[in-house]
Tab-separated table of C-alpha atoms and ligand atoms in Angstrom:
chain	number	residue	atom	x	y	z
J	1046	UNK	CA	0.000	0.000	0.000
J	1047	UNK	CA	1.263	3.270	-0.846
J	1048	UNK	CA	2.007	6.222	1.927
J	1049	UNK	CA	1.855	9.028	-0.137
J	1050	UNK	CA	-0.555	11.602	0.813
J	1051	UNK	CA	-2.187	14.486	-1.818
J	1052	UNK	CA	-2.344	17.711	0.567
J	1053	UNK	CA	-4.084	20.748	-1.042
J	1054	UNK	CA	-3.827	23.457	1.005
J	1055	UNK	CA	-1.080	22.498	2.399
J	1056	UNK	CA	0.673	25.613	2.324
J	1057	UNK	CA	-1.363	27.329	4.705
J	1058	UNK	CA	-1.813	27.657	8.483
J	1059	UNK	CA	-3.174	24.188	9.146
J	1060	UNK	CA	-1.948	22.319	6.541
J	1061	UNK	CA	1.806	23.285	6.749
J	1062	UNK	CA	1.380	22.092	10.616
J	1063	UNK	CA	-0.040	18.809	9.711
J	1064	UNK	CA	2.831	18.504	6.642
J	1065	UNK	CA	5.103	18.034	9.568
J	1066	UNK	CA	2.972	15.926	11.636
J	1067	UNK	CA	2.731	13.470	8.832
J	1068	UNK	CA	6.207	13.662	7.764
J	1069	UNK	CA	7.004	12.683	11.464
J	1070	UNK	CA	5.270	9.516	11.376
J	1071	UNK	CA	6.579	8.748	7.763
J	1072	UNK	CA	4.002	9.581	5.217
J	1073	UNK	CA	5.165	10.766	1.702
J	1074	UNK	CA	3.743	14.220	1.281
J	1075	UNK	CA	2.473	16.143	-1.696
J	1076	UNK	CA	1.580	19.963	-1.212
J	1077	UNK	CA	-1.083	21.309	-3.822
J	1078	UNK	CA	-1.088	24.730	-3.209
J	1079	UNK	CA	-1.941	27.993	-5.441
J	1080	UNK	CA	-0.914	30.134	-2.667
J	1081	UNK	CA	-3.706	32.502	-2.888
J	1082	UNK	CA	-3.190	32.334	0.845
J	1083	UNK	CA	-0.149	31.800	1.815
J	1084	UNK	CA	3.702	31.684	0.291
J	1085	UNK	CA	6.716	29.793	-0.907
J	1086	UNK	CA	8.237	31.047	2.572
J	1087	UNK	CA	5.456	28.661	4.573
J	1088	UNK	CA	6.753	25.891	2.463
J	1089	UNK	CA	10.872	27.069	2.718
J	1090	UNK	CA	9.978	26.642	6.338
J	1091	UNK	CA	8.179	23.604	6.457
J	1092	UNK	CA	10.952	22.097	4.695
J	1093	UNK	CA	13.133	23.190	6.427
J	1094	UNK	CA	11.854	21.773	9.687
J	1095	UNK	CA	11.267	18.271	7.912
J	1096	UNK	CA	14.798	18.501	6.924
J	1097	UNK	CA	14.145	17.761	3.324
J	1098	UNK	CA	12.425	19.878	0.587
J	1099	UNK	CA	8.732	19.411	0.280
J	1100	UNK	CA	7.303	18.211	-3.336
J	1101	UNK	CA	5.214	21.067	-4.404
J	1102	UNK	CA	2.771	21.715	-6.844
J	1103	UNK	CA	1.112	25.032	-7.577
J	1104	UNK	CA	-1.868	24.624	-9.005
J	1105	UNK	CA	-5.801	25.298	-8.413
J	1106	UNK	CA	-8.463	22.496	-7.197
J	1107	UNK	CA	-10.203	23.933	-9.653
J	1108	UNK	CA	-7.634	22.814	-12.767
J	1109	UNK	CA	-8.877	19.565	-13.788
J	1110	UNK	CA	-5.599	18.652	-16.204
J	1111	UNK	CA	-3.148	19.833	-13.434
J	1112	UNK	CA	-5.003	17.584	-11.137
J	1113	UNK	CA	-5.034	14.856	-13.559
J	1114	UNK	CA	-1.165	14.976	-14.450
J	1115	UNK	CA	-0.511	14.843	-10.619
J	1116	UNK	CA	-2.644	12.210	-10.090
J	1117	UNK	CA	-1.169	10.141	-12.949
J	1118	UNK	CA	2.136	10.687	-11.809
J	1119	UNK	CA	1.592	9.692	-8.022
J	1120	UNK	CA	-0.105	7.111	-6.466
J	1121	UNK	CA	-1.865	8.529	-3.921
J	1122	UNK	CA	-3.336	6.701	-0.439
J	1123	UNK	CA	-5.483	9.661	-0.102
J	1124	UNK	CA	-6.250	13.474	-0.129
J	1125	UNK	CA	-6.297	15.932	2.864
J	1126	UNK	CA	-8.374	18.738	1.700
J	1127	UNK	CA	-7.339	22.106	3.139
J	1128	UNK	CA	-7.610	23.903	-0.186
J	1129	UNK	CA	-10.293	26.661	0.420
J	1130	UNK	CA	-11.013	30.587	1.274
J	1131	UNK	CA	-12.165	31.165	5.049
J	1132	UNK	CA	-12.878	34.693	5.272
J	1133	UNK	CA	-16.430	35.157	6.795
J	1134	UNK	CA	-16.883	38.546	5.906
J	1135	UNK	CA	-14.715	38.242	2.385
J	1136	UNK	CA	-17.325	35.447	1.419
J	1137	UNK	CA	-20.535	37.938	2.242
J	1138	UNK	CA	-18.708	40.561	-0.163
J	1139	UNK	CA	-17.840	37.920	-2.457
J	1140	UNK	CA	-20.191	34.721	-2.622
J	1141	UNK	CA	-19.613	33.474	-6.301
J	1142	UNK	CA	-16.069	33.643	-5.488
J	1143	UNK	CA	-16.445	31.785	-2.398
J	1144	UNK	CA	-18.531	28.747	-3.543
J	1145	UNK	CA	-16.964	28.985	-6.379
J	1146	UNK	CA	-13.351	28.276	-4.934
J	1147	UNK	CA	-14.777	26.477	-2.184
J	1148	UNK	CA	-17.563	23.808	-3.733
J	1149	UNK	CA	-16.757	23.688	-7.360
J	1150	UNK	CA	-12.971	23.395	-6.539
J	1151	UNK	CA	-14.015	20.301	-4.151
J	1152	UNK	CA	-16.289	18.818	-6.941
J	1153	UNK	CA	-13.472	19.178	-9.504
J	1154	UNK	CA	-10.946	17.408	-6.717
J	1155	UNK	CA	-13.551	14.306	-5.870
J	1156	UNK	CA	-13.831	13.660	-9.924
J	1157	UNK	CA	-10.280	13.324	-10.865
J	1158	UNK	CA	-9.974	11.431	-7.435
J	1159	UNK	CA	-12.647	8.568	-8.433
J	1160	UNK	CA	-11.108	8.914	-11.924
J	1161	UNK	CA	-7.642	7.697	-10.470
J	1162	UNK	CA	-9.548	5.385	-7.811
J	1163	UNK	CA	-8.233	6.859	-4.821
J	1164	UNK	CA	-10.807	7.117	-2.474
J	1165	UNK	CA	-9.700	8.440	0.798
J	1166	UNK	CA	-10.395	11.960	2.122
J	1167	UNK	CA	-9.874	13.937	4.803
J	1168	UNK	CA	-11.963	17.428	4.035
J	1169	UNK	CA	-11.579	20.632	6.489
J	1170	UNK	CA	-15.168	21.212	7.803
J	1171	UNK	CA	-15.721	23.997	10.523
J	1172	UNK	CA	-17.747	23.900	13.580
J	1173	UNK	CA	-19.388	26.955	11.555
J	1174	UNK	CA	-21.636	24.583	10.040
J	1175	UNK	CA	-23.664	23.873	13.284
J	1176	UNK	CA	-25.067	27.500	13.514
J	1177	UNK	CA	-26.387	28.842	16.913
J	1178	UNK	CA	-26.278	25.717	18.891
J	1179	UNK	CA	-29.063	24.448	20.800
J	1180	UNK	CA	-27.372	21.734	23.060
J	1181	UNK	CA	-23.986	22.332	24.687
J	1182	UNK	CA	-21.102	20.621	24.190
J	1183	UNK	CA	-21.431	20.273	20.191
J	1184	UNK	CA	-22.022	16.554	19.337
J	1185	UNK	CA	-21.674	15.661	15.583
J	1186	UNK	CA	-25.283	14.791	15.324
J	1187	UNK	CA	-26.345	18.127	16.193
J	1188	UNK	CA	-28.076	19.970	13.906
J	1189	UNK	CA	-26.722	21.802	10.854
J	1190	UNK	CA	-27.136	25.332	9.586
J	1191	UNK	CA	-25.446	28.621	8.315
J	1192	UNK	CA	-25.856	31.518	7.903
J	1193	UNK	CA	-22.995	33.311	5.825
J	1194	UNK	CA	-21.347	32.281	2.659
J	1195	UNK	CA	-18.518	30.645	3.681
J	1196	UNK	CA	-20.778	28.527	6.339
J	1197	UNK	CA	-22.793	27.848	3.365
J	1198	UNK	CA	-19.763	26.666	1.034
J	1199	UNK	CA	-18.020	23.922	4.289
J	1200	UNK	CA	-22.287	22.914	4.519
J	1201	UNK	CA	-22.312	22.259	0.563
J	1202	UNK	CA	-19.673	20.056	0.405
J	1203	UNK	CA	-20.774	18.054	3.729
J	1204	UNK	CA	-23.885	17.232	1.469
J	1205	UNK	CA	-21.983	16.489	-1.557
J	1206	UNK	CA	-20.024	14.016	0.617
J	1207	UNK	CA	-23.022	12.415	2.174
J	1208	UNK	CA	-24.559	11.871	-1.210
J	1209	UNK	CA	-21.493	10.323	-2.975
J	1210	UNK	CA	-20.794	8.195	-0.252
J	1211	UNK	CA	-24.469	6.754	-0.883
J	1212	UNK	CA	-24.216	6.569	-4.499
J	1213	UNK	CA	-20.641	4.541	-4.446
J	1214	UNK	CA	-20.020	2.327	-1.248
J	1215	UNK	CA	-16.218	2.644	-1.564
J	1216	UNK	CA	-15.588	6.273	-0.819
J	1217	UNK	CA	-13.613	6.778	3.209
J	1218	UNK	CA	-14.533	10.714	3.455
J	1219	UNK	CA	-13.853	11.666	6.902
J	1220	UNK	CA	-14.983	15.065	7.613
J	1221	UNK	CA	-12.893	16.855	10.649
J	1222	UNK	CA	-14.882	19.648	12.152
J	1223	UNK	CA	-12.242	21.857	13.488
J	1224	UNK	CA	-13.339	24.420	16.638
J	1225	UNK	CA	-11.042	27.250	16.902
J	1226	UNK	CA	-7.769	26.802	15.739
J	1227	UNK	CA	-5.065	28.677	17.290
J	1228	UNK	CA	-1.314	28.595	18.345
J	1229	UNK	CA	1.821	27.779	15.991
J	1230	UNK	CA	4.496	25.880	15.973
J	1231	UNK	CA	6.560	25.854	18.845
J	1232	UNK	CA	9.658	26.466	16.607
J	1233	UNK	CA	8.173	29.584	16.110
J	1234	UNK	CA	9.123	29.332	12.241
J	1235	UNK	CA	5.259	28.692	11.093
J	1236	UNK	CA	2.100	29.929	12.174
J	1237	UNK	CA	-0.911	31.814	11.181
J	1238	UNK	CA	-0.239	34.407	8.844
J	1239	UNK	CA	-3.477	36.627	8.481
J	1240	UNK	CA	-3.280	39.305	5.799
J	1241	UNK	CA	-3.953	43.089	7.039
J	1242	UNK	CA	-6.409	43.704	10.408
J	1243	UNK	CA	-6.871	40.280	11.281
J	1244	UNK	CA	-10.521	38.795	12.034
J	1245	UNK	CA	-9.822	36.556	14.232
J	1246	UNK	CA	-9.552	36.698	18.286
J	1247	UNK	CA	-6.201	35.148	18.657
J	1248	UNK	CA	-3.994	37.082	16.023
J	1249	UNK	CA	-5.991	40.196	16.771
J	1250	UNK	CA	-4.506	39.789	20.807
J	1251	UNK	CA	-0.992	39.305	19.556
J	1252	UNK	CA	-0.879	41.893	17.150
J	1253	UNK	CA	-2.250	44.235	20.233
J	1254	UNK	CA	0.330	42.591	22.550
J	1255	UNK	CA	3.276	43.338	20.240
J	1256	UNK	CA	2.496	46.800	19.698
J	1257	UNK	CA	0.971	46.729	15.684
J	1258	UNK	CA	-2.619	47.398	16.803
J	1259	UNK	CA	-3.875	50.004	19.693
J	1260	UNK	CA	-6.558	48.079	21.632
J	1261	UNK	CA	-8.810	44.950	20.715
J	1262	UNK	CA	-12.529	45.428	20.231
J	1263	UNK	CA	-14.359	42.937	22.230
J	1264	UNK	CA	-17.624	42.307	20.433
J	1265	UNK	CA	-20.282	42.407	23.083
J	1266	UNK	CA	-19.980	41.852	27.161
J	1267	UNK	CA	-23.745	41.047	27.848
J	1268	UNK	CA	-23.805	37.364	26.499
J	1269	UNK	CA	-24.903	34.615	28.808
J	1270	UNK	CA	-21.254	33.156	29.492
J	1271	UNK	CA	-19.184	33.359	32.673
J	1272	UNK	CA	-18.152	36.841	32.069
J	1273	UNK	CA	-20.651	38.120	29.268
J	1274	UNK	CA	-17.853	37.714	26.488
J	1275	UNK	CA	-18.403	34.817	24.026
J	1276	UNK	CA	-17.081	31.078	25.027
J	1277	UNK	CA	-15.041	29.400	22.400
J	1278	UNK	CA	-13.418	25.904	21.945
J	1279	UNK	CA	-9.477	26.852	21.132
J	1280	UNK	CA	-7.514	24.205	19.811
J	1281	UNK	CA	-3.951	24.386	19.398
J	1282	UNK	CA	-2.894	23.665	15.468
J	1283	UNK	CA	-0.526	20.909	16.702
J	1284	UNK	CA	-3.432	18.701	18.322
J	1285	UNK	CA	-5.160	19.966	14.977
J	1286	UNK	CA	-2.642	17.996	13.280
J	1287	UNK	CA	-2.137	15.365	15.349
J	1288	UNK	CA	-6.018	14.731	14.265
J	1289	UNK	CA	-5.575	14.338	10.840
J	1290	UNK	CA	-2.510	11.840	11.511
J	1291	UNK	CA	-4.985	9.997	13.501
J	1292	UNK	CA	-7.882	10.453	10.996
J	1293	UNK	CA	-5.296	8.356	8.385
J	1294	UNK	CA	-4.136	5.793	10.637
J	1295	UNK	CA	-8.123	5.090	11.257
J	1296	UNK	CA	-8.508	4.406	7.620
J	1297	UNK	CA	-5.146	2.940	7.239
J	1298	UNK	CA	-6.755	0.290	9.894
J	1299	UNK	CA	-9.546	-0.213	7.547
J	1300	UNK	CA	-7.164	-2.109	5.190
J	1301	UNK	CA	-7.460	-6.217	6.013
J	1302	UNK	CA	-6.704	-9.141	3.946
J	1303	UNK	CA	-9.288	-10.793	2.259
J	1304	UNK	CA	-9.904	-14.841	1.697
J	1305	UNK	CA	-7.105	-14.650	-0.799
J	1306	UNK	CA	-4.742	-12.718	1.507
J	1307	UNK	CA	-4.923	-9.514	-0.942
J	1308	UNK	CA	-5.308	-6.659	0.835
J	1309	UNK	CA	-8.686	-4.644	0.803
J	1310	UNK	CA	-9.933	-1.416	2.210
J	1311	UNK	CA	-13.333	-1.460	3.879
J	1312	UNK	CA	-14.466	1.796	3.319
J	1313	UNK	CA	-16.077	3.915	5.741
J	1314	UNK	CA	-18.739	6.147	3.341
J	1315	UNK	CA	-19.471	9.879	5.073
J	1316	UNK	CA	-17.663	9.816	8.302
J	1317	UNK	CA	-17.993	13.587	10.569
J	1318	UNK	CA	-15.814	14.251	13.577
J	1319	UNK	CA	-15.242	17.020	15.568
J	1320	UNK	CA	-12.123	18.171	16.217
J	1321	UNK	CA	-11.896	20.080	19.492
J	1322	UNK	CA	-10.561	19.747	23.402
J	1323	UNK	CA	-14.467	19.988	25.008
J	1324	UNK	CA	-13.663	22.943	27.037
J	1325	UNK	CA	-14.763	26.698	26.457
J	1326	UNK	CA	-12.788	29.485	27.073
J	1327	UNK	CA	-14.060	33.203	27.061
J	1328	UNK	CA	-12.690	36.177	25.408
J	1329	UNK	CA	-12.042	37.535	28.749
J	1330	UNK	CA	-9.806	34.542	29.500
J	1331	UNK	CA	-8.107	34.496	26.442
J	1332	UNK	CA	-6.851	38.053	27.004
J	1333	UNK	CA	-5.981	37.733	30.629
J	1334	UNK	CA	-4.195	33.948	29.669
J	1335	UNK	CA	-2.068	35.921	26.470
J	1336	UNK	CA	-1.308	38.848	29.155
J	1337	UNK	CA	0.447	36.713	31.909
J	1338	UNK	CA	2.466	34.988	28.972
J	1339	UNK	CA	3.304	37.312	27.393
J	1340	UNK	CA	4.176	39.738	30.308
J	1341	UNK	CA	2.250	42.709	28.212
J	1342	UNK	CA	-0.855	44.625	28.751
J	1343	UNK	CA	-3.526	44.088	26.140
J	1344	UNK	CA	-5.747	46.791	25.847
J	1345	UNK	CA	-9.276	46.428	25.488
J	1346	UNK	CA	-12.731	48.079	24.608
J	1347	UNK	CA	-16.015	46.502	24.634
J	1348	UNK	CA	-18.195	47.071	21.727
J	1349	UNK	CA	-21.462	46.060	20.005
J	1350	UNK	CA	-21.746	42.183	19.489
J	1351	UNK	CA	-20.559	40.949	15.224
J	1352	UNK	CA	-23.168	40.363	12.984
J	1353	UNK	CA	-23.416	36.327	13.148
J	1354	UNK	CA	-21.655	35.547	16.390
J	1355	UNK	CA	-22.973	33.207	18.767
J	1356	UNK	CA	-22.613	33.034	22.729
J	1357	UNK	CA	-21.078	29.810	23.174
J	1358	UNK	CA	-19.628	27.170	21.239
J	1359	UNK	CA	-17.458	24.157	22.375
J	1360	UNK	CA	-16.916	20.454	21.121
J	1361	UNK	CA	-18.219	17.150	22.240
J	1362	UNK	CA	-15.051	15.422	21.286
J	1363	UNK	CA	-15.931	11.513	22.187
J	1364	UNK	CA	-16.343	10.582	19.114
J	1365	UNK	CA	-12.555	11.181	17.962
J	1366	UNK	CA	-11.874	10.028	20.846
J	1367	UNK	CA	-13.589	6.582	19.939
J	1368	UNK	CA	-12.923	6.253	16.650
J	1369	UNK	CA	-9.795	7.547	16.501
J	1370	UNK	CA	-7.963	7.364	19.987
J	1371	UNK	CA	-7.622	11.690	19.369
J	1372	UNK	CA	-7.877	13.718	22.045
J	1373	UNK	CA	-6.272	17.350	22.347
J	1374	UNK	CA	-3.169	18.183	24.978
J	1375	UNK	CA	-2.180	20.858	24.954
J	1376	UNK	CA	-3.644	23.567	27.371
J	1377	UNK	CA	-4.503	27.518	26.843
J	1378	UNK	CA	-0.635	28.195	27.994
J	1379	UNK	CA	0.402	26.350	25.434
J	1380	UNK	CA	-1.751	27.957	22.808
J	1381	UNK	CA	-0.675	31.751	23.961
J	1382	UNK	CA	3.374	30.710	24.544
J	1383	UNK	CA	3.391	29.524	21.212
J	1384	UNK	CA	1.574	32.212	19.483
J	1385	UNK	CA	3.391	34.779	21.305
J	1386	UNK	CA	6.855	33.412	20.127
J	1387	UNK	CA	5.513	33.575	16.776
J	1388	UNK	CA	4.338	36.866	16.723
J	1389	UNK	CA	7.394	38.088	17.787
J	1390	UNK	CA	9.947	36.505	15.880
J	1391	UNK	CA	7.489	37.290	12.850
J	1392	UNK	CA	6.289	40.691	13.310
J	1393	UNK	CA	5.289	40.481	9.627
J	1394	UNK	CA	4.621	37.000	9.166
J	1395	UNK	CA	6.511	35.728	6.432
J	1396	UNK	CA	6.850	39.280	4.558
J	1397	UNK	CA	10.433	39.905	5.484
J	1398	UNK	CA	9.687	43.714	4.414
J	1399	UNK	CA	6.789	45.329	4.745
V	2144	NAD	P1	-5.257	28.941	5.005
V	2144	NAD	O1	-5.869	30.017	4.176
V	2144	NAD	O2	-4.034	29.285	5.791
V	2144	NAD	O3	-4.934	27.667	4.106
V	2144	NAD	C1	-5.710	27.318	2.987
V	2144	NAD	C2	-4.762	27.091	1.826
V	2144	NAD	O4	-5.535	26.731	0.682
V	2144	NAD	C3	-3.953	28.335	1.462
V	2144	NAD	O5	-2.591	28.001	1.403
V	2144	NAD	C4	-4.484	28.738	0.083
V	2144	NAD	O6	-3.483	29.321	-0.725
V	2144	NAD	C5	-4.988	27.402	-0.448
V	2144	NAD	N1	-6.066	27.504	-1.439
V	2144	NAD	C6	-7.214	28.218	-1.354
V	2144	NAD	N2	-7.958	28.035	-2.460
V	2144	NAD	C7	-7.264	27.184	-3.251
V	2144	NAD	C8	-7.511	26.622	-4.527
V	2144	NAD	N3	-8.603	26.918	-5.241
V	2144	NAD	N4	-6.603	25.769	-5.042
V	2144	NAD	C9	-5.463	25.473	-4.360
V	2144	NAD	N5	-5.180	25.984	-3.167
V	2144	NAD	C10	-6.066	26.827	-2.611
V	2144	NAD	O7	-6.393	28.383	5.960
V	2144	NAD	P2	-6.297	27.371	7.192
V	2144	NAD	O8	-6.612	28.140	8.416
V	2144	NAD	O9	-5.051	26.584	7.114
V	2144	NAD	O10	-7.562	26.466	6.872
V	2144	NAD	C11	-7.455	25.237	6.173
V	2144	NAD	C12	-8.853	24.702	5.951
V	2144	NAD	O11	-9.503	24.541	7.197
V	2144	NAD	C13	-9.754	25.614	5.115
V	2144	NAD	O12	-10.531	24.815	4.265
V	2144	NAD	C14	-10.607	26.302	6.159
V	2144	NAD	O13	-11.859	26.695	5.644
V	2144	NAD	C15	-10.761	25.200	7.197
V	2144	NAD	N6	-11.029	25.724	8.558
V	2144	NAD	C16	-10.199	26.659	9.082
V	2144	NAD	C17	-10.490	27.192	10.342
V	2144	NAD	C18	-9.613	28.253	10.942
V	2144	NAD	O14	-10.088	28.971	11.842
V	2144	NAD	N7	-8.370	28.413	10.536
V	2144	NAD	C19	-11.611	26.726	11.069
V	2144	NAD	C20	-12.403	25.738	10.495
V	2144	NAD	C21	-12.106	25.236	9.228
V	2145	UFG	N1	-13.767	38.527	18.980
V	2145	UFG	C1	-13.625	39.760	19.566
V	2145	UFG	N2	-12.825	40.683	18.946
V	2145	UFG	C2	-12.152	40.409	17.787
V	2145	UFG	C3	-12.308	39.118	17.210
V	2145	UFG	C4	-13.126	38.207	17.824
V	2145	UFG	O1	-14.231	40.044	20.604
V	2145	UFG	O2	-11.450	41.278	17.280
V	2145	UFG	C5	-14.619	37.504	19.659
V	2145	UFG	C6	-15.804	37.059	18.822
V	2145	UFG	O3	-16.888	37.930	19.039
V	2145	UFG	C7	-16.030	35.643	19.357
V	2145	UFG	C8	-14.619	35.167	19.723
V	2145	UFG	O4	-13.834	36.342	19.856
V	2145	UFG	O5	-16.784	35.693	20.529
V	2145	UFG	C9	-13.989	34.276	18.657
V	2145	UFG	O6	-14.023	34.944	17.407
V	2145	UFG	P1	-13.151	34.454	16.149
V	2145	UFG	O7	-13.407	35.414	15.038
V	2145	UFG	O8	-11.742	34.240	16.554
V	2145	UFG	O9	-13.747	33.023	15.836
V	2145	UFG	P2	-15.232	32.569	15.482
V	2145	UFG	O10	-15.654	31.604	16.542
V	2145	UFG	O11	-16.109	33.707	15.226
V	2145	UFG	O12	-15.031	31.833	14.093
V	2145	UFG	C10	-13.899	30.995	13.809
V	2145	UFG	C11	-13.578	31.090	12.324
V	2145	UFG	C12	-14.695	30.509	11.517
V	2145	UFG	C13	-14.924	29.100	11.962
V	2145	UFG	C14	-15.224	29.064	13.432
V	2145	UFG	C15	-15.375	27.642	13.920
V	2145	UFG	O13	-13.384	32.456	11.947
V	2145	UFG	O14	-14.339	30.499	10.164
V	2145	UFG	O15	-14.171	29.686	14.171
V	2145	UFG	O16	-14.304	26.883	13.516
V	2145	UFG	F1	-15.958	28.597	11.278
């Protein structure tokens, strides 16, 4: 059986992370990348901590002939999907561009796969598609809804899964639905590398802490949660990618002999998992946590609550647990120590000039 794993996306944030954490355990990695989103540094990096250049491509999910000479010239285990856009507010601004990259692109991916009869995914889904949630923690058969764009594109392709994994029985797509990911790598070579104001809670704090941005806006104080600020599940991106190792050894597992002693995958059809560490952790916290590591003050206004945003939202995460003997380790600490470092041996990220 072959070890070689297709990663698109794997230039970015979480899939440069998880390049490493399969490179650890001795998979044969292929980046597919057309670095709308992140840059030939990410992958100078990556390679660098492997200790061996990385086998890039860059090309789009979306170029059918690019995907079919890679997939001719590999043979591939599997896929691990990161490829896609994940701006919330870009995709309300921009919708055709978002399901176009994001569901289309996926669509283009899944033919060439069943053309070359690899059948193993793992696809990026977002806790994003559960909505407001009515139960507390977020199980995986909890309801579904969205209400933005992007939301809308990660729900899309959940259905296209489910409905190809019905229509052909030998299909293994394992969809990871990631909480909050945060933290870097504790090199501090790679991390998250937002471009201009960040959106996000964690890279908004460190850009505050390291002096780039004045104060952070804390959208809304009057939410039912310990201290009225919104609860989130924060994972750090190594657990992330620890998941996705575990996700492949799962379906790796799948693989028994038959009568004849030839070995044969039992596939697994539409398979969703959360990936998260259970516990929720306000905005409040977050701050005060990034504060005592990183020895700064992080200034802070409260302000009306974001279009969209929900009180509280944190993982159930038996199930990868279960199935897939996952379970995060690392603690808040760890999350902010790592960022921190990060942040400031990368002011810029990986523009050397700005
Ligand atoms: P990222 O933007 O850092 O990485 C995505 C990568 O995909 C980038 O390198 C980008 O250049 C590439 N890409 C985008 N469109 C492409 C296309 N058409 N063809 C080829 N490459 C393309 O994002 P990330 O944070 O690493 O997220 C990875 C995946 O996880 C995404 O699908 C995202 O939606 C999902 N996700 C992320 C979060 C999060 O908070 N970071 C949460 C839930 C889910
Ligand atoms: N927040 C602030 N100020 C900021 C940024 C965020 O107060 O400047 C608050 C938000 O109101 C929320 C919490 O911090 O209460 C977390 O916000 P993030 O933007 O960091 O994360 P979200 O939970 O809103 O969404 C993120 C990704 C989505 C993904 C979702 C679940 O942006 O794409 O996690 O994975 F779908």
């Amino acid at each position: 059986m072959t070890n070689k794993i297709l990663v698109t996306g794997g230039a970015g944030y979480i899939g440069s992370h998880t390049c490493i954490a399969l490179h650890e355990i001795g998979y044969d990695i292929v980046v597919y990348d057309n670095l709308s989103n992140s840059s030939r540094e990410a992958i100078n990096r990556t390679s660098t901590l492997i200790g061996q250049p990385i086998e890039f491509i860059k090309g789009d999910i979306r170029d059918a002939e690019l995907l079919r000479q890679v997939f001719a010239s590999h043979q591939f285990f599997g896929v691990i999907h990161f490829a896609g856009l994940k701006a919330v507010g870009e995709s309300v601004a921009k919708p055709l561009m978002y399901y176009n990259n994001n569901v289309s692109g996926t669509i283009t991916l899944l033919e060439i796969m069943a053309e070359y009869d690899v059948k193993n995914l793992i696809f990026s889904s977002s806790a994003t598609v559960y909505g407001d949630p009515e139960n507390l923690p977020i199980d995986e058969t909890s309801k579904r809804s969205c209400t933005n764009p992007y939301g809308q594109s990660k729900l899309a392709v959940e259905h296209i899964l489910e409905d190809l994994a019905v229509s052909d029985t030998s299909w293994s797509l394992i969809t990871l639905r990631y909480f909050n990911p945060v933290g870097a790598h504790p090199s501090g070579q790679i991390g998250e590398d937002p471009n201009d104001i960040p959106n996000n809670l964690m890279p908004y704090i460190s850009q505050v802490a390291v002096g780039k941005l004045d104060k952070l806006n804390i959208f809304g104080n009057d939410y039912p949660t310990i201290d009225g600020t919104g609860v989130r599940d924060f994972i750090h991106v190594i657990d992330l990618a620890q998941g996705h190792v575990a996700a492949l050894n799962y379906l790796e597992k799948q693989t028994v002999p038959n009568e004849s002693g030839v070995a044969k995958q039992n596939s697994i059809g539409f398979l969703p998992i959360n990936l998260g560490t259970g516990k929720g952790t306000s905005v409040l916290e977050l701050v005060s946590a990034f504060s005592d590591i990183s020895g700064q003050t992080v200034p802070y206004q409260f302000t009306n609550r974001r279009d969209g945003d929900i009180a509280s939202c944190y993982a159930s995460a038996d199930t990868a647990l279960t199935l897939l003997g996952w379970e995060a380790r690392l603690s808040i600490t760890d999350m902010c120590r790592d960022v921190w470092r990060w942040q400031r041996l990368n002011p810029n990220g990986y523009k050397k000039d700005l």
